[in-house]
Amino acid sequence: MGKPQSKGAVVLPLIPLAPPFAVLPTTSVKVPIANRADVAAILAKIYSISPTAKPDAAITVVCVPLCSKQLSKDGRLLIEGNEGNNGENSDYESDPVNASTRDIFGYGCIAKVSGVQGRRAGDLSLVLEGLERVKVVNIVQERPYFEGELEPVEEFIDMANSELGDQFQLLKQLSRELLALVRLSSILPRSPSVSLSPIVARRLEVYIARKDLSEAGVLADFMTNVVDCTHEERLRVLASVDIKERLDRTIEILQRQISTIQGSTRITVTSTTIPSSTGIDLDQLRRLQQEALRRRGAIGSGKSMPGGFPGFPGSPGSPSQSGEEEANEVDELKKRLQDAKLSPDADKVAQRELQRLQKMNPAQAEYQVCRNYLENLAEIPWTKTTVDLLDTKTLVKAKKQLDDDHYGLDKIKKRLLEYLAVLKLKEQANKTIDEQIRALTDANAPDDQKDEKEEAEERQAKEPTEAETRLLEKKRMVDKSPILLLVGPPGTGKTSLAKSVATALGRKFHRISLGGVRDEAEIRGHRRTYVAAMPGLIVNGLKKVGVANPVFLLDEIDKLGVSNYNGDPSAAMLEVLDPEQNHTFTDHYVNIPIDLSKVLFIATANSLDTIPPPLLDRMETIQLSGYTTLEKRNIAERHLIPKQITTNGLRDENIDIPTDVLDKIITSYTRESGVRNLEREIGSVCRSKAVEYATAKDTNTLPAYNPIVTLNDLDAILGIERFTEELTEQQSRPGVITGLVAYSTGGQGSILFIEIADMPGRGNVQLTGTLGDVLKESVGVALSWVRSHAFELGLTASDNENIMRDRSIHVHCPSGAIPKDGPSAGLAHTIALISLFSGKPVPPTLAMTGEVSLRGRVLPVGGIKEKLIGALRAGVERVLLPEGNRKDIRDVPQEVKDGLRIEFVGGIWEGLAKVWPERWETAALGHVMPRL
Ligand SMILES: Nc1ncnc2c1ncn2[C@@H]1O[C@H](COP(=O)(O)OP(=O)(O)OP(=O)(O)O)[C@@H](O)[C@H]1O
């Protein structure tokens, strides 16, 4: 047992503290200093002694509590033993400003003034950190502030004293128990006001577990300070110079505190759990205690906290060692990172971060951030790949797979097979090179059998082989997969083609929807400094598939957001899609180059117009055009109907959709380039039949059930026809011409009527129908040509006559609400004007497209395939196309070529000869100009 040894006394300023303030070693308090003239005087004095005091120089004072009426100056209870001072302290002062020498307690604590807090003069507080217990031997000055003669208190701990050891263990156990109770009670409903944040609780647990017997007094002081106890109890602990006595007093306080909490939680707990003498669920408590004990074992002992915030184990100054749980967590993470086979770059970063993580306190917010980052690193497939199914039968199998899944699309399938063939050849070449390199390395490996001399001789000879290895390495074919872009109207099978490629290759498939991505960070991730930062879509995709060589479908790349204040998402895609750059793609979150060169990117878009040119430049475009009715019929028969039959729980023999019914669905219930609506309508028919079949089965009337769907059924199942042939209602009228359009959005083609009417006026031209600038200009060109050739066309009586002198015209293109633009209606406008002025109608089944020049030439236009498919669908019989578009006919499906009479014209005169052959056949040859 210890015996206090006295040292030489020192004189220091005293700051008397009124209840509830009392400073114990290891604790920190904030003392309000409003109206504290003595504190102001102390500070003034200190600074006057050392006016150049460095800001970080420690200012030390002694905090002494005011005496309590129940205690003697040395902390003994006055009620228990009448040890002097009896009558004296009955009227002790409770205001530190008016205190006199007899009000000052016998023990105090040397404290460091660590700062002043508060904003206004009225609410300033002095922050004091208790350092060391001292005995106040004598008061040498009262005004303007107290000064006292102090004697240091030496603490002696007899480490061999088993009784003290037991007491210390009890103190630790009670401390943990109290903590567990506080945590438990804070999560219980209607808990008392004690509540502890899990982070603080955790820090406390670690702090308690780390204390050993040599710090028994420190722990007792600390616990006295943190628990809710009376002022007198605190004074008694302060006055307990003897460690055993101090432990006894603290244990007493803790025990009382524990029973108070147990008592207050009884009502809540007993209603839901096993009632016990304490009122707490014993199992739960035991578990909490066991956990605490387990932690203590794992944590071991730690030293005091130099420079740390006293009494606050989680503060930066106190080295915090994580518990077993954290240790396990870090080990697990380490293992996962090892299994993830990181790239050398990533490995370096991961090791650095792991070291940081190990040093961090788990309660720190940064710990989670660091852990999440490492988890992300472990989940990214750095080197893991699936083996491509590239054996001798690959191409045959792939072709079968594509044919099985899709009807038609021969050109696209051919291109995809080419891609697979190249991939296969590259892989084979690389395999051979790998084998050669391996053979060379094996030959270079040191041979145990040979002695050193022999080896040195041989090394000379081996030198060239190493160079050879490097040469071979260079020859390896780099895996730079081209990026394919499938462009076409919705529902034409772009997504499902990409899926089939993945299946054929045996690769994993992941779809990344880029539609509506407005933020660059969605693609590249957020920097780690942001709260809740995450990797971007690409890295997330890789994490999800878990291999470095999947097929990524970049869906709707044309709907990617444009540059805005959140960055430019399409610019972020540039790096992803450039085969020259994407082997070092950097996600902002991961911040380590990731190799994307093994990923097969297939992008899809509905239109090329909105794709930024640099992005488009990096991709190989494959066009898919809309399907013709015949193609749709085949797709429906081979793919959609069987699919819908299974989806709706039917069997092949339960339903039969004859070809005429299918054609009716295609033409009268859908009008689209793709087959998505068709699939939906077929689904409706199947569902209706499924209900009929199920009812027949339930009512035992199966023999009466008819699996065949008739034309009449369609009306009942799908409702009235949604689309009728557009041209059937149209009558030939002067000034009305059927033009052709290919909508850039959706890529489908259709017919478009051009209506021109004239009226008395002064040569004005009115344009309606949401016409774009180019279309307006094309009307101007047509009108100028007609005006300049009016006499030759026989529209005016003389060369000088102005055909527009007494009239105005109005050009309109229904449907008025749909914006239209482009020069391709030039021919139709010219013919319409001539038709109007001459009063000669043109049959609506004759459609035309082509740009006209002022000299009367008909120039080629785009979208011929779509326009012709649309024309056939709309019931057009004859089409006039520019001569320059003759080459485009090769791509047009045979069915369309068979269904339309396609004629080519090089100039307007030629066009006139085709429209009104009886009048203009000879004029077209450029010789005669007959009059209409
Ligand atoms: N040639 C085809 N053969 C068989 N089925 C097809 C064909 N074309 C499309 N389909 C079917 O049509 C449906 C829609 O196709 P998909 O989802 O691939 O369209 P998409 O072109 O990607 O459309 P979007 O541009 O709207 O994304 C799928 O069920 C697909 O199987």
PDB file of C-alpha atoms in Angstrom, residues 173-185 187-188 205 258-259 261-263 265-266 269 273-294:
ATOM      1  CA  GLN A 173     -16.038  -4.647 -14.539  1.00  0.00           C
ATOM      2  CA  LEU A 174     -18.440  -2.163 -12.989  1.00  0.00           C
ATOM      3  CA  SER A 175     -17.312   0.505 -15.406  1.00  0.00           C
ATOM      4  CA  ARG A 176     -18.045  -1.745 -18.361  1.00  0.00           C
ATOM      5  CA  GLU A 177     -21.293  -2.883 -16.853  1.00  0.00           C
ATOM      6  CA  LEU A 178     -22.410   0.688 -16.394  1.00  0.00           C
ATOM      7  CA  LEU A 179     -21.479   1.450 -19.935  1.00  0.00           C
ATOM      8  CA  ALA A 180     -23.375  -1.570 -21.247  1.00  0.00           C
ATOM      9  CA  LEU A 181     -26.396  -0.520 -19.201  1.00  0.00           C
ATOM     10  CA  VAL A 182     -26.286   3.016 -20.455  1.00  0.00           C
ATOM     11  CA  ARG A 183     -26.096   1.732 -24.015  1.00  0.00           C
ATOM     12  CA  LEU A 184     -28.876  -0.728 -23.421  1.00  0.00           C
ATOM     13  CA  SER A 185     -31.123   1.743 -21.663  1.00  0.00           C
ATOM     14  CA  ILE A 187     -32.086   1.863 -26.974  1.00  0.00           C
ATOM     15  CA  LEU A 188     -35.023   0.825 -24.866  1.00  0.00           C
ATOM     16  CA  GLU A 205     -15.082   0.719 -23.833  1.00  0.00           C
ATOM     17  CA  ILE A 258     -25.841   0.815 -11.834  1.00  0.00           C
ATOM     18  CA  SER A 259     -28.666  -0.007  -9.490  1.00  0.00           C
ATOM     19  CA  ILE A 261     -30.318   2.615 -14.007  1.00  0.00           C
ATOM     20  CA  GLN A 262     -31.479  -0.953 -13.460  1.00  0.00           C
ATOM     21  CA  GLY A 263     -34.316   0.313 -11.338  1.00  0.00           C
ATOM     22  CA  THR A 265     -35.436   0.380 -16.757  1.00  0.00           C
ATOM     23  CA  ARG A 266     -37.278  -2.317 -14.850  1.00  0.00           C
ATOM     24  CA  VAL A 269     -37.820  -4.502 -19.585  1.00  0.00           C
ATOM     25  CA  THR A 273     -38.296 -10.087 -21.166  1.00  0.00           C
ATOM     26  CA  ILE A 274     -37.600 -12.496 -18.360  1.00  0.00           C
ATOM     27  CA  PRO A 275     -38.205 -10.759 -15.077  1.00  0.00           C
ATOM     28  CA  SER A 276     -35.224 -10.898 -12.807  1.00  0.00           C
ATOM     29  CA  SER A 277     -34.211  -9.449  -9.541  1.00  0.00           C
ATOM     30  CA  THR A 278     -32.540  -6.585 -11.337  1.00  0.00           C
ATOM     31  CA  GLY A 279     -35.387  -6.076 -13.735  1.00  0.00           C
ATOM     32  CA  ILE A 280     -33.103  -6.382 -16.768  1.00  0.00           C
ATOM     33  CA  ASP A 281     -33.096  -9.195 -19.295  1.00  0.00           C
ATOM     34  CA  LEU A 282     -30.337 -11.224 -17.740  1.00  0.00           C
ATOM     35  CA  ASP A 283     -29.336 -12.932 -20.946  1.00  0.00           C
ATOM     36  CA  GLN A 284     -28.936  -9.681 -22.679  1.00  0.00           C
ATOM     37  CA  LEU A 285     -26.901  -8.199 -19.877  1.00  0.00           C
ATOM     38  CA  ARG A 286     -24.740 -11.249 -19.718  1.00  0.00           C
ATOM     39  CA  ARG A 287     -24.125 -11.007 -23.425  1.00  0.00           C
ATOM     40  CA  LEU A 288     -23.175  -7.375 -23.081  1.00  0.00           C
ATOM     41  CA  GLN A 289     -20.843  -8.170 -20.224  1.00  0.00           C
ATOM     42  CA  GLN A 290     -19.331 -11.110 -22.070  1.00  0.00           C
ATOM     43  CA  GLU A 291     -18.749  -8.931 -25.049  1.00  0.00           C
ATOM     44  CA  ALA A 292     -17.047  -6.361 -22.886  1.00  0.00           C
ATOM     45  CA  LEU A 293     -14.863  -9.042 -21.301  1.00  0.00           C
ATOM     46  CA  ARG A 294     -13.950 -10.483 -24.680  1.00  0.00           C
TER      47      ARG A 294
END
